[in-house]
Short mmCIF file of C-alpha atoms in Angstrom, two decimals:
data_model
loop_
_atom_site.label_atom_id
_atom_site.label_comp_id
_atom_site.label_asym_id
_atom_site.label_seq_id
_atom_site.Cartn_x
_atom_site.Cartn_y
_atom_site.Cartn_z
CA UNK A 4 117.99 98.52 73.96
CA UNK A 5 117.86 99.07 77.81
CA UNK A 6 121.36 100.70 78.03
CA UNK A 7 121.28 102.61 75.05
CA UNK A 8 117.44 104.29 75.42
CA UNK A 9 118.29 104.30 79.34
CA UNK A 10 121.41 106.79 78.17
CA UNK A 11 118.94 108.72 76.04
CA UNK A 12 116.51 109.46 79.06
CA UNK A 13 119.71 110.88 80.78
CA UNK A 14 121.91 112.26 78.45
CA UNK A 15 118.68 114.04 77.04
CA UNK A 16 115.62 114.87 78.88
CA UNK A 17 116.48 114.20 82.78
CA UNK A 18 120.31 113.50 83.98
CA UNK A 19 118.74 112.70 87.86
CA UNK A 20 117.69 109.10 85.65
CA UNK A 21 121.23 108.34 86.34
CA UNK A 22 120.25 107.31 89.84
CA UNK A 23 117.03 105.58 88.78
CA UNK A 24 117.85 103.71 86.01
CA UNK A 25 121.54 103.12 87.17
CA UNK A 26 119.82 101.34 90.08
CA UNK A 27 117.99 99.18 87.67
CA UNK A 28 120.51 98.38 85.62
CA UNK A 29 122.98 97.71 89.12
CA UNK A 30 119.76 94.97 89.84
CA UNK A 31 120.13 93.72 86.04
CA UNK A 32 123.83 92.97 86.48
CA UNK A 33 123.29 91.31 90.18
CA UNK A 34 120.99 88.95 88.67
CA UNK A 35 123.12 87.89 85.93
CA UNK A 36 120.54 89.32 82.96
CA UNK A 37 123.47 91.15 81.31
CA UNK A 38 127.02 91.23 81.70
CA UNK A 39 129.88 94.07 83.26
CA UNK A 40 131.76 94.23 79.55
CA UNK A 41 127.86 94.91 77.50
CA UNK A 42 127.00 97.72 80.23
CA UNK A 43 130.57 99.14 79.18
CA UNK A 44 130.46 98.71 75.70
CA UNK A 45 126.88 100.21 75.05
CA UNK A 46 126.72 102.51 77.42
CA UNK A 47 130.56 103.99 75.36
CA UNK A 48 128.59 103.83 72.35
CA UNK A 49 125.61 105.66 74.27
CA UNK A 50 128.23 108.83 75.18
CA UNK A 51 129.62 109.16 72.00
CA UNK A 52 125.93 109.03 69.71
CA UNK A 53 123.58 110.98 72.57
CA UNK A 54 126.11 113.95 73.90
CA UNK A 55 127.30 114.90 70.47
CA UNK A 56 123.12 115.06 69.17
CA UNK A 57 122.02 116.48 72.59
CA UNK A 58 124.71 119.57 72.28
CA UNK A 59 124.27 119.97 68.49
CA UNK A 60 120.49 120.18 68.50
CA UNK A 61 120.61 122.61 71.64
CA UNK A 62 123.38 124.88 70.57
CA UNK A 63 121.19 125.55 67.42
CA UNK A 64 118.34 126.70 69.63
CA UNK A 65 119.63 128.26 72.01
CA UNK A 66 122.42 130.29 69.46
CA UNK A 67 125.40 128.81 72.22
CA UNK A 68 127.41 125.86 72.91
CA UNK A 69 125.01 123.98 75.30
CA UNK A 70 124.80 120.54 77.01
CA UNK A 71 121.25 121.16 78.66
CA UNK A 72 121.18 118.44 81.54
CA UNK A 73 125.50 119.14 82.56
CA UNK A 74 123.68 122.88 83.00
CA UNK A 75 120.82 121.54 84.49
CA UNK A 76 122.56 119.35 87.41
CA UNK A 77 125.48 121.83 87.71
CA UNK A 78 123.08 124.30 88.66
CA UNK A 79 120.94 121.63 90.96
CA UNK A 80 123.21 119.93 92.78
CA UNK A 81 126.91 121.15 92.41
CA UNK A 82 125.77 125.18 92.63
CA UNK A 83 122.79 123.82 95.03
CA UNK A 84 120.71 126.98 93.54
CA UNK A 85 117.55 124.51 93.25
CA UNK A 86 117.05 125.50 97.43
CA UNK A 87 116.09 129.04 96.14
CA UNK A 88 112.92 127.14 95.00
CA UNK A 89 111.90 126.40 98.39
CA UNK A 90 113.60 123.51 100.58
CA UNK A 91 111.99 120.51 102.62
CA UNK A 92 113.00 118.04 105.43
CA UNK A 93 114.84 115.18 104.30
CA UNK A 94 112.57 112.70 105.01
CA UNK A 95 109.29 114.48 103.42
CA UNK A 96 109.35 112.02 99.75
CA UNK A 97 108.96 108.95 102.28
CA UNK A 98 105.98 110.54 104.77
CA UNK A 99 104.50 113.25 102.40
CA UNK A 100 105.07 112.19 98.87
CA UNK A 101 104.39 108.61 98.73
CA UNK A 102 101.58 108.36 100.85
CA UNK A 103 100.00 111.04 98.65
CA UNK A 104 101.14 109.51 95.70
CA UNK A 105 99.90 105.93 96.18
CA UNK A 106 97.25 105.80 98.62
CA UNK A 107 96.82 102.94 100.66
CA UNK A 108 98.83 100.70 98.30
CA UNK A 109 101.39 102.06 100.18
CA UNK A 110 100.51 99.36 102.68
CA UNK A 111 101.44 96.93 100.71
CA UNK A 112 105.21 97.74 100.35
CA UNK A 113 106.29 96.06 103.02
CA UNK A 114 104.31 92.60 102.19
CA UNK A 115 105.78 92.97 98.62
CA UNK A 116 109.28 91.27 99.11
CA UNK A 117 108.34 88.71 101.65
CA UNK A 118 105.11 87.58 99.62
CA UNK A 119 107.18 87.91 95.95
CA UNK A 120 110.93 87.97 96.33
CA UNK A 121 110.79 89.24 92.43
CA UNK A 122 109.46 92.74 93.73
CA UNK A 123 112.88 93.07 95.49
CA UNK A 124 114.04 93.90 91.58
CA UNK A 125 111.86 96.70 91.71
CA UNK A 126 111.70 97.83 95.31
CA UNK A 127 115.78 98.61 95.57
CA UNK A 128 115.59 101.07 92.15
CA UNK A 129 112.89 102.88 93.41
CA UNK A 130 113.94 103.79 97.03
CA UNK A 131 117.72 103.80 96.03
CA UNK A 132 116.81 106.69 93.96
CA UNK A 133 114.34 108.56 96.52
CA UNK A 134 116.44 107.90 99.20
CA UNK A 135 119.37 109.81 97.19
CA UNK A 136 117.39 112.50 95.78
CA UNK A 137 116.24 113.42 99.17
CA UNK A 138 119.36 114.53 100.28
CA UNK A 139 119.17 117.64 97.95
CA UNK A 140 116.99 120.28 99.41
CA UNK A 141 114.67 121.47 96.97
CA UNK A 142 112.37 118.59 96.87
CA UNK A 143 108.87 118.15 94.55
CA UNK A 144 106.77 114.99 93.88
CA UNK A 145 107.35 115.20 90.51
CA UNK A 146 111.09 114.85 90.95
CA UNK A 147 110.06 110.92 92.15
CA UNK A 148 107.13 110.36 89.41
CA UNK A 149 109.56 107.70 87.70
CA UNK A 150 109.16 105.71 90.87
CA UNK A 151 105.17 105.45 91.18
CA UNK A 152 104.64 103.12 88.48
CA UNK A 153 107.05 100.67 89.25
CA UNK A 154 105.79 100.62 93.35
CA UNK A 155 102.25 100.17 91.92
CA UNK A 156 103.56 96.70 90.47
CA UNK A 157 105.39 96.09 93.30
CA UNK A 158 102.00 96.62 95.28
CA UNK A 159 99.80 95.01 92.97
CA UNK A 160 101.85 91.49 92.64
CA UNK A 161 101.77 92.04 96.55
CA UNK A 162 97.86 92.32 96.09
CA UNK A 163 97.82 89.23 93.12
CA UNK A 164 99.06 86.86 95.64
CA UNK A 165 96.43 88.09 98.95
CA UNK A 166 94.02 87.76 96.35
CA UNK A 167 94.95 84.07 94.99
CA UNK A 168 95.25 82.43 98.62
CA UNK A 169 91.64 84.04 99.34
CA UNK A 170 89.73 81.48 100.51
CA UNK A 171 93.05 79.46 102.31
CA UNK A 172 91.24 80.65 105.60
CA UNK A 173 88.92 83.07 107.15
CA UNK A 174 91.85 85.77 107.72
CA UNK A 175 92.46 85.49 104.17
CA UNK A 176 88.76 86.32 103.12
CA UNK A 177 88.95 89.36 105.46
CA UNK A 178 92.63 90.46 104.03
CA UNK A 179 90.55 89.76 100.20
CA UNK A 180 87.91 92.07 101.74
CA UNK A 181 90.67 94.21 103.05
CA UNK A 182 91.98 94.85 99.55
CA UNK A 183 88.81 95.84 97.85
CA UNK A 184 88.05 97.86 100.23
CA UNK A 185 91.33 99.60 99.79
CA UNK A 186 90.97 100.76 95.45
CA UNK A 187 87.07 102.02 97.31
CA UNK A 188 90.02 104.01 99.43
CA UNK A 189 91.79 104.72 97.07
CA UNK A 190 89.46 106.13 93.79
CA UNK A 191 88.05 108.15 96.64
CA UNK A 192 91.04 109.61 98.08
CA UNK A 193 92.81 110.62 94.39
CA UNK A 194 89.09 111.84 92.94
CA UNK A 195 89.84 114.46 96.52
CA UNK A 196 92.98 115.27 95.54
CA UNK A 197 91.80 115.65 91.99
CA UNK A 198 89.77 118.58 92.79
CA UNK A 199 92.20 119.98 95.42
CA UNK A 200 95.14 119.93 92.59
CA UNK A 201 92.49 121.80 90.19
CA UNK A 202 92.44 124.69 92.64
CA UNK A 203 96.19 125.42 92.41
CA UNK A 204 95.92 126.66 89.30
CA UNK A 205 94.11 129.88 89.13
CA UNK A 206 95.50 131.03 86.45
CA UNK A 207 94.46 128.50 84.24
CA UNK A 208 90.58 129.47 85.78
CA UNK A 209 91.36 133.45 85.42
CA UNK A 210 91.74 133.46 81.73
CA UNK A 211 89.40 130.59 80.90
CA UNK A 212 86.55 132.75 82.81
CA UNK A 213 87.72 135.71 80.55
CA UNK A 214 87.39 134.05 77.38
CA UNK A 215 83.98 133.00 78.22
CA UNK A 216 83.19 136.07 79.67
CA UNK A 217 84.43 138.58 77.05
CA UNK A 218 85.23 136.75 73.32
CA UNK A 219 82.19 136.93 72.58
CA UNK A 220 81.84 140.62 73.61
CA UNK A 221 84.94 141.90 72.71
CA UNK A 222 86.75 140.63 69.86
CA UNK A 223 90.03 143.33 70.22
CA UNK A 224 91.30 143.65 73.87
CA UNK A 225 94.54 143.58 75.46
CA UNK A 226 95.13 141.63 78.71
CA UNK A 227 97.82 141.76 81.15
CA UNK A 228 98.77 138.55 82.85
CA UNK A 229 100.30 138.91 85.99
CA UNK A 230 103.17 136.57 87.81
CA UNK A 231 100.75 134.61 89.72
CA UNK A 232 98.61 133.88 86.66
CA UNK A 233 101.25 132.52 84.61
CA UNK A 234 102.95 130.49 87.41
CA UNK A 235 99.74 128.44 87.90
CA UNK A 236 98.30 127.80 84.66
CA UNK A 237 98.65 130.22 81.63
CA UNK A 238 101.03 129.22 78.62
CA UNK A 239 101.13 129.70 75.07
CA UNK A 240 97.77 126.98 74.82
CA UNK A 241 95.93 129.18 76.57
CA UNK A 242 95.92 132.09 74.82
CA UNK A 243 92.57 131.44 72.47
CA UNK A 244 91.67 134.24 71.12
CA UNK A 245 93.88 135.62 67.66
CA UNK A 246 92.63 139.05 68.00
CA UNK A 247 93.52 139.84 71.16
CA UNK A 248 97.20 140.91 72.93
CA UNK A 249 98.41 138.73 75.75
CA UNK A 250 101.08 140.48 77.90
CA UNK A 251 103.31 138.66 80.38
CA UNK A 252 105.62 141.70 80.92
CA UNK A 253 106.85 141.79 84.34
CA UNK A 254 108.06 145.04 86.62
CA UNK A 255 105.84 147.27 85.13
CA UNK A 256 104.10 150.51 86.56
CA UNK A 257 100.37 151.39 87.37
CA UNK A 258 100.66 154.06 84.98
CA UNK A 259 101.58 150.96 82.23
CA UNK A 260 99.29 148.82 83.56
CA UNK A 261 96.30 150.79 83.36
CA UNK A 262 96.54 151.06 79.52
CA UNK A 263 95.34 147.28 79.06
CA UNK A 264 91.47 146.79 78.76
CA UNK A 265 91.98 144.12 80.97
CA UNK A 266 94.10 143.16 83.75
CA UNK A 267 94.71 139.94 85.61
CA UNK A 268 95.98 140.76 88.90
CA UNK A 269 96.44 138.48 92.54
CA UNK A 270 95.16 139.81 95.47
CA UNK A 271 93.38 138.69 98.73
CA UNK A 272 90.67 140.52 97.92
CA UNK A 273 89.37 143.39 96.16
CA UNK A 274 90.59 146.48 98.02
CA UNK A 275 93.79 145.12 98.74
CA UNK A 276 96.72 147.82 98.13
CA UNK A 277 98.22 145.67 94.78
CA UNK A 278 94.34 146.88 93.53
CA UNK A 279 93.53 150.19 94.63
CA UNK A 280 95.68 151.96 91.58
CA UNK A 281 92.72 150.12 89.15
CA UNK A 282 89.57 150.96 90.95
CA UNK A 283 89.00 153.91 89.45
CA UNK A 284 90.06 152.97 85.87
CA UNK A 285 88.71 149.51 85.62
CA UNK A 286 86.05 147.31 86.74
CA UNK A 287 85.53 143.88 88.72
CA UNK A 288 84.41 141.40 86.37
CA UNK A 289 85.53 137.99 88.17
CA UNK A 290 87.37 136.52 90.51
CA UNK A 291 89.11 132.86 91.09
CA UNK A 292 90.04 131.04 94.63
CA UNK A 293 92.42 128.93 94.74
CA UNK A 294 93.22 126.06 97.71
CA UNK A 295 94.42 127.06 100.71
CA UNK A 296 93.88 123.51 103.01
CA UNK A 297 91.37 120.99 104.09
CA UNK A 298 89.46 121.58 107.54
CA UNK A 299 87.57 118.20 109.39
CA UNK A 300 84.39 118.68 110.38
CA UNK A 301 82.56 116.13 112.15
CA UNK A 302 79.29 117.74 111.60
CA UNK A 303 79.55 117.51 108.38
CA UNK A 304 79.05 114.55 105.64
CA UNK A 305 81.62 113.90 104.34
CA UNK A 306 83.22 115.16 107.03
CA UNK A 307 86.09 116.56 104.63
CA UNK A 308 86.31 120.52 103.64
CA UNK A 309 88.25 121.75 101.39
CA UNK A 310 88.80 125.45 101.42
CA UNK A 311 89.85 128.31 99.14
CA UNK A 312 90.62 132.12 99.02
CA UNK A 313 90.40 134.56 96.51
CA UNK A 314 93.59 134.54 94.15
CA UNK A 315 93.32 136.35 91.40
CA UNK A 316 91.01 139.08 89.60
#
């Protein structure tokens, strides 16, 4: 069943899972949980089931012959066009993404195969997948998110073994206290990153603020949402008022934009160049800020200050 369902995830939803789930399957072969013959038979059957299904369904909705995941892989891997959306250094996943995702639990992973050899089955697919994905210049944390529960499981196995042995010596007791402290540290780090992440979606906050300010006073209005707003939180699900007209058309002239009763526009300050054409036709009713960085100040408690700047008006 694993092979069949894994094939559906790869062929229909996310093609890059072939690296991760393929490594998982390789470990299953190594430990003898599945035979090579079964892999070949079920794998071939899965190809015959899932590829025609995804091609038929997606071709119907897109109006042309289409296998979505094949096009995605061709675009990202063969053409390497994903680099157009930005690139990161080769080891970015290891020194940036994993520490932010796992927190202090990352420190437990090197001990996992030493204290519990069974965790090798968990760690090998994860680091194989992350290493292979690191070869692609364009990197995002979400691309390796599938590995986080598995890596946390390996870290949890390490913590469990250390906790079981906590009464064997003074050093073991200190380690057990450190384990409790690492949970508190993870909670604080996760709470901080959650707040920081909320500042990365000014578009969502802007449309929420607009609804709060105008929904009770203006039953019918037209609002234009610019590119930044649509990239940072504005979706069809946030278009809550049936009587409003929400427009996302790009490359409109200033004259065309001036016909809307409300505008959600990007700008660093009120007098920025892109806002000047609307200073006489519209008035400011709100401002939304976005995350810019973290500053350390040893004169304050807590010594960390999250900085932001205006993003949308």
